[in-house]
Steps between C-alpha positions, in 0.01 A plus 500: 500500500780745592677444167173552311430829680858610439467420130166685483645815652843505336468287183137553397561425130618150589228459762208591275638296212414200719150630578354518150403137443145368481499416871435770755505532877329788679588380850834678541390825329187488714713460813711802398186710459346369824811575708510855366132542582541367854796730568308796361207412725696494824740786418277788625452328835868427551610848387247675726605279793867593465444861392653779704313773315201493732279295274208329661513121479304366205187312591597144413151354521402381153159338448541132425302530176709801385836331552481290178415818307820666622700201378311492171627843396855391404360212294268738315802726432697197375217411263470859374877529449489179298206622291675828419825329403314236301300756299806719428705198390217372281491840330873448440432161333560290810414131478503386863203380701332701773560234766876510441484880501321480834761260637802701389351835597462353849866402508590855398314637803779372730684837526167663594453240771850577627432875522178431691731428796661846481230683702541239774877541508476878478236517775707292738830665405365850565314402819563574864644149516779597261494875543722694261556875483213681330726644229573141392132405472446694176808344341383150586152568362639642175733202475213256546289682240784497248567133565129425458502676162799292389320182602191604303714539188664167587153344484456670164825343379376156607171560319688603185703176510187301577296643213785459252509126569130445570364691202791433260545868417812713473658627820433857387126437475491316832694786660239749379221281641677474836571875509132576442413264784752666732363847417146382570616353831682821598203712394262293711725526805536876450121538494474294820766710673335825394167371624652409837667840529170673417314305767770579759471875429121506514 
């Protein structure tokens, strides 16, 4: 498993060349998406618990019936990412199946799952537990944001490699498809952040 993850992250062309056959397996991509969703779900509670900025603890009571809906969100995003990449690649004369696109898009989510841990690390690192001078806080936050951006483009690179092999199109076309997906992802997150900032000011 370790060698496969290493190959996915650092030799994606070789990795996805092995993932374009008629057989498919959604278990591992699904686990990648699920882990990212679980971390994203608990992050606000952990960050508020460790915060030294006077934040009130987040109410951690989630209705039992609502809990599956929280976990469903990342899977819906995975499906939508796959649909967008599939349609763009088909417009570029791609020949791959949707199920393989779904599988390999899920593998490409791994860097996004990794950055879902950053708020946890940042929240603990800048907490009373590990208090650092206030002037250093801003530098750490900017560093985390920059690193997150790099990981998002890393996911885009994996998607480009995945679509090249899955859809049998040129790397240039797959790179355009992945870049569009990354821009959509960044745009969505920007809208969410602006919405959160607006609610905090009101």
